[in-house]
Amino acid sequence: METDTIRDIGPRMVDGHNVGDVTRDQKSIVRIGGVAGLLAGFSFILAAIALLGGSVSNGPNELVQNFPQVSTSMAIGDGLYLITVLSLFILVIALYHELRRQNSFLAMVGGGIGSIGLSALAIGSMPHVAYSKISEIFHSPTTTSEEQTSLVHMWQAVHGIFNEMDTVGFMLLALGFIILSLAMRRSPSFGRRVGCAGVILGATVLFGMSIFTMDSSAIFPFVLIAFVIMPVLFGSNLFRISRRKLPGVDG
């Protein structure tokens, strides 16, 4: 009896850490992930406005010719796009952290695949850097018309590389969200409704990215789902989870 009394005195410890500190850290990670999901949706809308507002051309030749007029808005849009991708990284990490207790395998696989997809999207997030150099040579007084034609073809090739990276990135991100959503269906924190919604939305994005090219206007609704609807859905639920009062923990 005396031993039991002594054992109950003092804070509970897990792996050498106070349980209260552990749960506070968990809540902080989940809360930050929730805010990151909401930020991703907001920043992508601003990025889309900047990029679409600076689009004034109808073909690759016009793109190269008009690039100096739209380079600023494109740089702003690309910067906001990168913020979106980085915010999604934080969201995916927070989802993994929250879901690993219910299904560590699905959380690990979904988080890993989603992170690989986001890595591809991050690498291709600054196309204006490559385009600026091509445009600089194109508009040089010493560049001949034949060289300008070659530069237009080079522009198209670079554009195709970025499109390929974006397509793979979106498909892997969608697949990662689908797997994470399967884990959500077994999680009492999220529930079957959020999990099923995530699976359906992720499958829709995966289907759209597999049949449309990045140059097609039909691709935008699927990008909107991946970068706005799903991050806001997951982010708002993470934020809701972080606000729950845990037993024995203040704040």
mmCIF file of C-alpha atoms in Angstrom:
data_model
loop_
_atom_site.group_PDB
_atom_site.id
_atom_site.type_symbol
_atom_site.label_atom_id
_atom_site.label_comp_id
_atom_site.label_asym_id
_atom_site.label_seq_id
_atom_site.Cartn_x
_atom_site.Cartn_y
_atom_site.Cartn_z
ATOM 1 C CA MET A 1 0.000 0.000 0.000
ATOM 2 C CA GLU A 2 2.812 2.360 0.868
ATOM 3 C CA THR A 3 4.537 1.571 -2.408
ATOM 4 C CA ASP A 4 1.359 2.318 -4.376
ATOM 5 C CA THR A 5 0.996 5.629 -2.570
ATOM 6 C CA ILE A 6 4.547 6.654 -3.390
ATOM 7 C CA ARG A 7 4.087 5.620 -7.012
ATOM 8 C CA ASP A 8 1.070 7.898 -7.419
ATOM 9 C CA ILE A 9 2.876 10.984 -6.097
ATOM 10 C CA GLY A 10 4.197 13.424 -8.687
ATOM 11 C CA PRO A 11 3.510 13.912 -12.413
ATOM 12 C CA ARG A 12 3.001 10.951 -14.700
ATOM 13 C CA MET A 13 5.963 10.305 -16.959
ATOM 14 C CA VAL A 14 6.159 8.874 -20.499
ATOM 15 C CA ASP A 15 9.630 8.189 -21.929
ATOM 16 C CA GLY A 16 11.087 10.558 -19.364
ATOM 17 C CA HIS A 17 8.678 13.408 -20.212
ATOM 18 C CA ASN A 18 5.837 14.864 -18.193
ATOM 19 C CA VAL A 19 2.513 13.654 -19.659
ATOM 20 C CA GLY A 20 1.162 17.195 -19.537
ATOM 21 C CA ASP A 21 4.099 18.457 -21.597
ATOM 22 C CA VAL A 22 3.642 15.645 -24.143
ATOM 23 C CA THR A 23 -0.052 16.367 -24.651
ATOM 24 C CA ARG A 24 0.600 20.105 -24.936
ATOM 25 C CA ASP A 25 3.186 19.414 -27.629
ATOM 26 C CA GLN A 26 0.730 17.157 -29.436
ATOM 27 C CA LYS A 27 -1.959 19.825 -29.336
ATOM 28 C CA SER A 28 0.503 22.422 -30.637
ATOM 29 C CA ILE A 29 1.517 20.243 -33.588
ATOM 30 C CA VAL A 30 -2.113 19.527 -34.472
ATOM 31 C CA ARG A 31 -3.087 23.192 -34.115
ATOM 32 C CA ILE A 32 -0.210 24.378 -36.305
ATOM 33 C CA GLY A 33 -1.146 21.765 -38.904
ATOM 34 C CA GLY A 34 -4.739 22.979 -38.866
ATOM 35 C CA VAL A 35 -3.701 26.588 -39.392
ATOM 36 C CA ALA A 36 -1.322 25.480 -42.172
ATOM 37 C CA GLY A 37 -4.182 23.738 -43.991
ATOM 38 C CA LEU A 38 -6.315 26.878 -43.865
ATOM 39 C CA LEU A 39 -3.336 29.005 -44.940
ATOM 40 C CA ALA A 40 -2.691 26.692 -47.902
ATOM 41 C CA GLY A 41 -6.204 27.216 -49.243
ATOM 42 C CA PHE A 42 -6.038 30.995 -48.796
ATOM 43 C CA SER A 43 -2.557 31.423 -50.291
ATOM 44 C CA PHE A 44 -3.422 29.298 -53.332
ATOM 45 C CA ILE A 45 -6.444 31.481 -54.108
ATOM 46 C CA LEU A 46 -4.163 34.538 -54.028
ATOM 47 C CA ALA A 47 -1.596 32.711 -56.181
ATOM 48 C CA ALA A 48 -4.250 31.808 -58.747
ATOM 49 C CA ILE A 49 -5.424 35.430 -58.907
ATOM 50 C CA ALA A 50 -1.858 36.662 -59.455
ATOM 51 C CA LEU A 51 -1.001 34.034 -62.075
ATOM 52 C CA LEU A 52 -4.277 34.281 -63.999
ATOM 53 C CA GLY A 53 -4.197 38.070 -63.820
ATOM 54 C CA GLY A 54 -0.774 38.086 -65.455
ATOM 55 C CA SER A 55 -1.758 35.705 -68.245
ATOM 56 C CA VAL A 56 -2.118 37.782 -71.401
ATOM 57 C CA SER A 57 -1.002 35.386 -74.127
ATOM 58 C CA ASN A 58 -2.582 32.746 -76.327
ATOM 59 C CA GLY A 59 0.462 30.708 -77.344
ATOM 60 C CA PRO A 60 4.138 30.025 -76.615
ATOM 61 C CA ASN A 61 5.377 32.759 -78.960
ATOM 62 C CA GLU A 62 3.191 35.355 -77.233
ATOM 63 C CA LEU A 63 4.276 34.015 -73.840
ATOM 64 C CA VAL A 64 7.932 34.705 -74.585
ATOM 65 C CA GLN A 65 7.234 38.090 -76.152
ATOM 66 C CA ASN A 66 4.993 39.311 -73.318
ATOM 67 C CA PHE A 67 6.941 37.833 -70.417
ATOM 68 C CA PRO A 68 8.595 41.134 -69.342
ATOM 69 C CA GLN A 69 5.108 42.621 -68.831
ATOM 70 C CA VAL A 70 3.881 39.731 -66.662
ATOM 71 C CA SER A 71 7.108 38.683 -64.918
ATOM 72 C CA THR A 72 6.310 40.555 -61.696
ATOM 73 C CA SER A 73 2.828 39.102 -61.276
ATOM 74 C CA MET A 74 4.181 35.663 -62.186
ATOM 75 C CA ALA A 75 6.932 35.937 -59.560
ATOM 76 C CA ILE A 76 4.354 36.937 -56.928
ATOM 77 C CA GLY A 77 2.077 34.087 -57.954
ATOM 78 C CA ASP A 78 4.928 31.572 -57.864
ATOM 79 C CA GLY A 79 5.944 32.798 -54.408
ATOM 80 C CA LEU A 80 2.406 32.365 -53.085
ATOM 81 C CA TYR A 81 2.263 28.948 -54.736
ATOM 82 C CA LEU A 82 5.437 27.928 -52.890
ATOM 83 C CA ILE A 83 3.881 29.106 -49.612
ATOM 84 C CA THR A 84 0.904 26.875 -50.421
ATOM 85 C CA VAL A 85 3.137 23.849 -50.969
ATOM 86 C CA LEU A 86 5.135 24.480 -47.781
ATOM 87 C CA SER A 87 1.897 24.870 -45.807
ATOM 88 C CA LEU A 88 0.715 21.536 -47.184
ATOM 89 C CA PHE A 89 3.962 19.941 -45.975
ATOM 90 C CA ILE A 90 3.114 21.070 -42.443
ATOM 91 C CA LEU A 91 -0.466 19.838 -42.860
ATOM 92 C CA VAL A 92 0.678 16.376 -43.980
ATOM 93 C CA ILE A 93 3.120 16.122 -41.061
ATOM 94 C CA ALA A 94 0.362 17.069 -38.605
ATOM 95 C CA LEU A 95 -2.028 14.535 -40.160
ATOM 96 C CA TYR A 96 0.600 11.817 -39.818
ATOM 97 C CA HIS A 97 1.240 12.824 -36.210
ATOM 98 C CA GLU A 98 -2.470 12.680 -35.332
ATOM 99 C CA LEU A 99 -3.312 9.496 -37.248
ATOM 100 C CA ARG A 100 -0.309 7.340 -36.368
ATOM 101 C CA ARG A 101 -1.880 6.346 -33.040
ATOM 102 C CA GLN A 102 -4.874 4.750 -34.786
ATOM 103 C CA ASN A 103 -3.105 3.281 -37.834
ATOM 104 C CA SER A 104 0.627 3.860 -37.989
ATOM 105 C CA PHE A 105 1.037 1.995 -41.296
ATOM 106 C CA LEU A 106 -1.536 4.016 -43.279
ATOM 107 C CA ALA A 107 -0.369 7.242 -41.636
ATOM 108 C CA MET A 108 3.260 6.529 -42.555
ATOM 109 C CA VAL A 109 2.527 5.471 -46.154
ATOM 110 C CA GLY A 110 0.056 8.297 -46.791
ATOM 111 C CA GLY A 111 2.318 10.910 -45.241
ATOM 112 C CA GLY A 112 5.346 9.608 -47.151
ATOM 113 C CA ILE A 113 3.644 9.521 -50.554
ATOM 114 C CA GLY A 114 2.064 12.928 -49.969
ATOM 115 C CA SER A 115 5.449 14.386 -49.017
ATOM 116 C CA ILE A 116 7.063 12.998 -52.186
ATOM 117 C CA GLY A 117 4.308 14.606 -54.249
ATOM 118 C CA LEU A 118 4.781 17.921 -52.461
ATOM 119 C CA SER A 119 8.536 17.707 -53.081
ATOM 120 C CA ALA A 120 7.874 17.468 -56.821
ATOM 121 C CA LEU A 121 5.478 20.410 -56.633
ATOM 122 C CA ALA A 122 7.995 22.464 -54.643
ATOM 123 C CA ILE A 123 10.770 21.825 -57.172
ATOM 124 C CA GLY A 124 8.494 23.030 -59.962
ATOM 125 C CA SER A 125 7.085 25.997 -58.075
ATOM 126 C CA MET A 126 9.362 28.675 -59.559
ATOM 127 C CA PRO A 127 9.141 28.391 -63.375
ATOM 128 C CA HIS A 128 9.603 32.144 -63.786
ATOM 129 C CA VAL A 129 13.285 31.694 -62.862
ATOM 130 C CA ALA A 130 13.865 29.537 -65.964
ATOM 131 C CA TYR A 131 11.568 31.643 -68.130
ATOM 132 C CA SER A 132 13.350 34.879 -67.172
ATOM 133 C CA LYS A 133 16.648 33.740 -68.674
ATOM 134 C CA ILE A 134 14.995 32.569 -71.901
ATOM 135 C CA SER A 135 13.089 35.855 -72.150
ATOM 136 C CA GLU A 136 16.266 37.855 -71.540
ATOM 137 C CA ILE A 137 18.030 36.151 -74.457
ATOM 138 C CA PHE A 138 14.896 36.369 -76.635
ATOM 139 C CA HIS A 139 14.647 40.155 -76.230
ATOM 140 C CA SER A 140 18.366 40.789 -76.685
ATOM 141 C CA PRO A 141 19.081 43.053 -79.707
ATOM 142 C CA THR A 142 21.711 40.596 -80.922
ATOM 143 C CA THR A 143 19.301 37.634 -81.074
ATOM 144 C CA THR A 144 18.308 36.687 -84.622
ATOM 145 C CA SER A 145 14.812 35.611 -85.688
ATOM 146 C CA GLU A 146 16.024 32.026 -86.118
ATOM 147 C CA GLU A 147 17.414 32.048 -82.591
ATOM 148 C CA GLN A 148 14.146 33.478 -81.302
ATOM 149 C CA THR A 149 12.276 30.602 -82.922
ATOM 150 C CA SER A 150 14.624 28.152 -81.205
ATOM 151 C CA LEU A 151 14.072 29.933 -77.888
ATOM 152 C CA VAL A 152 10.305 29.568 -78.289
ATOM 153 C CA HIS A 153 10.799 25.822 -78.747
ATOM 154 C CA MET A 154 13.081 25.788 -75.708
ATOM 155 C CA TRP A 155 10.385 27.612 -73.732
ATOM 156 C CA GLN A 156 7.859 24.946 -74.720
ATOM 157 C CA ALA A 157 10.248 22.177 -73.666
ATOM 158 C CA VAL A 158 10.864 23.781 -70.267
ATOM 159 C CA HIS A 159 7.129 24.338 -69.859
ATOM 160 C CA GLY A 160 6.520 20.665 -70.610
ATOM 161 C CA ILE A 161 9.022 19.600 -67.943
ATOM 162 C CA PHE A 162 7.300 21.757 -65.327
ATOM 163 C CA ASN A 163 3.908 20.382 -66.376
ATOM 164 C CA GLU A 164 5.156 16.808 -66.035
ATOM 165 C CA MET A 165 6.484 17.493 -62.539
ATOM 166 C CA ASP A 166 3.216 19.168 -61.530
ATOM 167 C CA THR A 167 1.155 16.261 -62.857
ATOM 168 C CA VAL A 168 3.191 13.668 -60.956
ATOM 169 C CA GLY A 169 3.202 15.854 -57.854
ATOM 170 C CA PHE A 170 -0.568 16.315 -57.823
ATOM 171 C CA MET A 171 -1.209 12.618 -58.427
ATOM 172 C CA LEU A 172 1.094 11.565 -55.584
ATOM 173 C CA LEU A 173 -0.387 14.214 -53.277
ATOM 174 C CA ALA A 174 -3.896 12.988 -54.096
ATOM 175 C CA LEU A 175 -2.850 9.380 -53.460
ATOM 176 C CA GLY A 176 -1.299 10.394 -50.150
ATOM 177 C CA PHE A 177 -4.496 12.194 -49.125
ATOM 178 C CA ILE A 178 -6.539 9.103 -50.060
ATOM 179 C CA ILE A 179 -4.411 6.844 -47.845
ATOM 180 C CA LEU A 180 -4.491 9.345 -44.971
ATOM 181 C CA SER A 181 -8.270 9.553 -45.390
ATOM 182 C CA LEU A 182 -8.523 5.774 -45.063
ATOM 183 C CA ALA A 183 -6.753 6.127 -41.721
ATOM 184 C CA MET A 184 -9.195 8.901 -40.756
ATOM 185 C CA ARG A 185 -12.137 6.529 -41.195
ATOM 186 C CA ARG A 186 -10.803 4.505 -38.252
ATOM 187 C CA SER A 187 -9.958 7.554 -36.162
ATOM 188 C CA PRO A 188 -12.499 8.797 -33.597
ATOM 189 C CA SER A 189 -10.973 12.277 -33.912
ATOM 190 C CA PHE A 190 -11.966 12.594 -37.581
ATOM 191 C CA GLY A 191 -14.714 10.020 -38.102
ATOM 192 C CA ARG A 192 -16.049 8.149 -41.098
ATOM 193 C CA ARG A 193 -17.627 11.198 -42.771
ATOM 194 C CA VAL A 194 -14.395 13.174 -43.020
ATOM 195 C CA GLY A 195 -12.496 10.049 -44.041
ATOM 196 C CA CYS A 196 -14.989 9.111 -46.761
ATOM 197 C CA ALA A 197 -15.071 12.700 -48.035
ATOM 198 C CA GLY A 198 -11.268 12.692 -48.246
ATOM 199 C CA VAL A 199 -11.226 9.418 -50.173
ATOM 200 C CA ILE A 200 -13.823 10.670 -52.673
ATOM 201 C CA LEU A 201 -12.124 14.045 -53.173
ATOM 202 C CA GLY A 202 -8.673 12.463 -53.498
ATOM 203 C CA ALA A 203 -9.929 9.912 -56.018
ATOM 204 C CA THR A 204 -11.530 12.737 -58.013
ATOM 205 C CA VAL A 205 -8.213 14.608 -58.172
ATOM 206 C CA LEU A 206 -6.325 11.440 -59.101
ATOM 207 C CA PHE A 207 -8.806 10.713 -61.902
ATOM 208 C CA GLY A 208 -8.737 14.278 -63.247
ATOM 209 C CA MET A 209 -4.948 14.478 -63.266
ATOM 210 C CA SER A 210 -4.708 11.184 -65.139
ATOM 211 C CA ILE A 211 -6.955 12.211 -68.053
ATOM 212 C CA PHE A 212 -6.299 15.961 -68.461
ATOM 213 C CA THR A 213 -3.033 17.777 -69.156
ATOM 214 C CA MET A 214 -1.800 20.671 -67.033
ATOM 215 C CA ASP A 215 -2.319 23.023 -69.997
ATOM 216 C CA SER A 216 -6.035 22.230 -70.143
ATOM 217 C CA SER A 217 -8.485 24.626 -68.504
ATOM 218 C CA ALA A 218 -10.413 21.531 -67.386
ATOM 219 C CA ILE A 219 -7.651 20.763 -64.883
ATOM 220 C CA PHE A 220 -8.344 23.781 -62.663
ATOM 221 C CA PRO A 221 -11.297 22.282 -60.701
ATOM 222 C CA PHE A 222 -9.114 19.326 -59.713
ATOM 223 C CA VAL A 223 -6.271 21.619 -58.655
ATOM 224 C CA LEU A 224 -8.810 23.602 -56.621
ATOM 225 C CA ILE A 225 -9.893 20.424 -54.825
ATOM 226 C CA ALA A 226 -6.292 19.425 -54.038
ATOM 227 C CA PHE A 227 -5.076 22.865 -52.965
ATOM 228 C CA VAL A 228 -8.162 24.472 -51.402
ATOM 229 C CA ILE A 229 -11.033 22.128 -50.559
ATOM 230 C CA MET A 230 -9.051 19.212 -49.099
ATOM 231 C CA PRO A 231 -6.559 21.348 -47.115
ATOM 232 C CA VAL A 232 -9.409 23.416 -45.646
ATOM 233 C CA LEU A 233 -11.368 20.246 -44.824
ATOM 234 C CA PHE A 234 -8.425 18.579 -43.088
ATOM 235 C CA GLY A 235 -7.073 21.795 -41.576
ATOM 236 C CA SER A 236 -10.380 22.827 -40.014
ATOM 237 C CA ASN A 237 -10.778 19.366 -38.487
ATOM 238 C CA LEU A 238 -7.240 19.406 -37.095
ATOM 239 C CA PHE A 239 -7.878 22.829 -35.580
ATOM 240 C CA ARG A 240 -11.125 21.528 -34.050
ATOM 241 C CA ILE A 241 -9.274 18.538 -32.590
ATOM 242 C CA SER A 242 -6.580 20.798 -31.100
ATOM 243 C CA ARG A 243 -9.204 22.826 -29.223
ATOM 244 C CA ARG A 244 -10.508 19.834 -27.302
ATOM 245 C CA LYS A 245 -9.638 20.011 -23.623
ATOM 246 C CA LEU A 246 -7.540 16.991 -22.685
ATOM 247 C CA PRO A 247 -7.851 15.436 -19.237
ATOM 248 C CA GLY A 248 -5.332 16.860 -16.787
ATOM 249 C CA VAL A 249 -4.026 19.431 -19.282
ATOM 250 C CA ASP A 250 -4.807 23.136 -19.204
ATOM 251 C CA GLY A 251 -5.091 25.162 -22.422
#
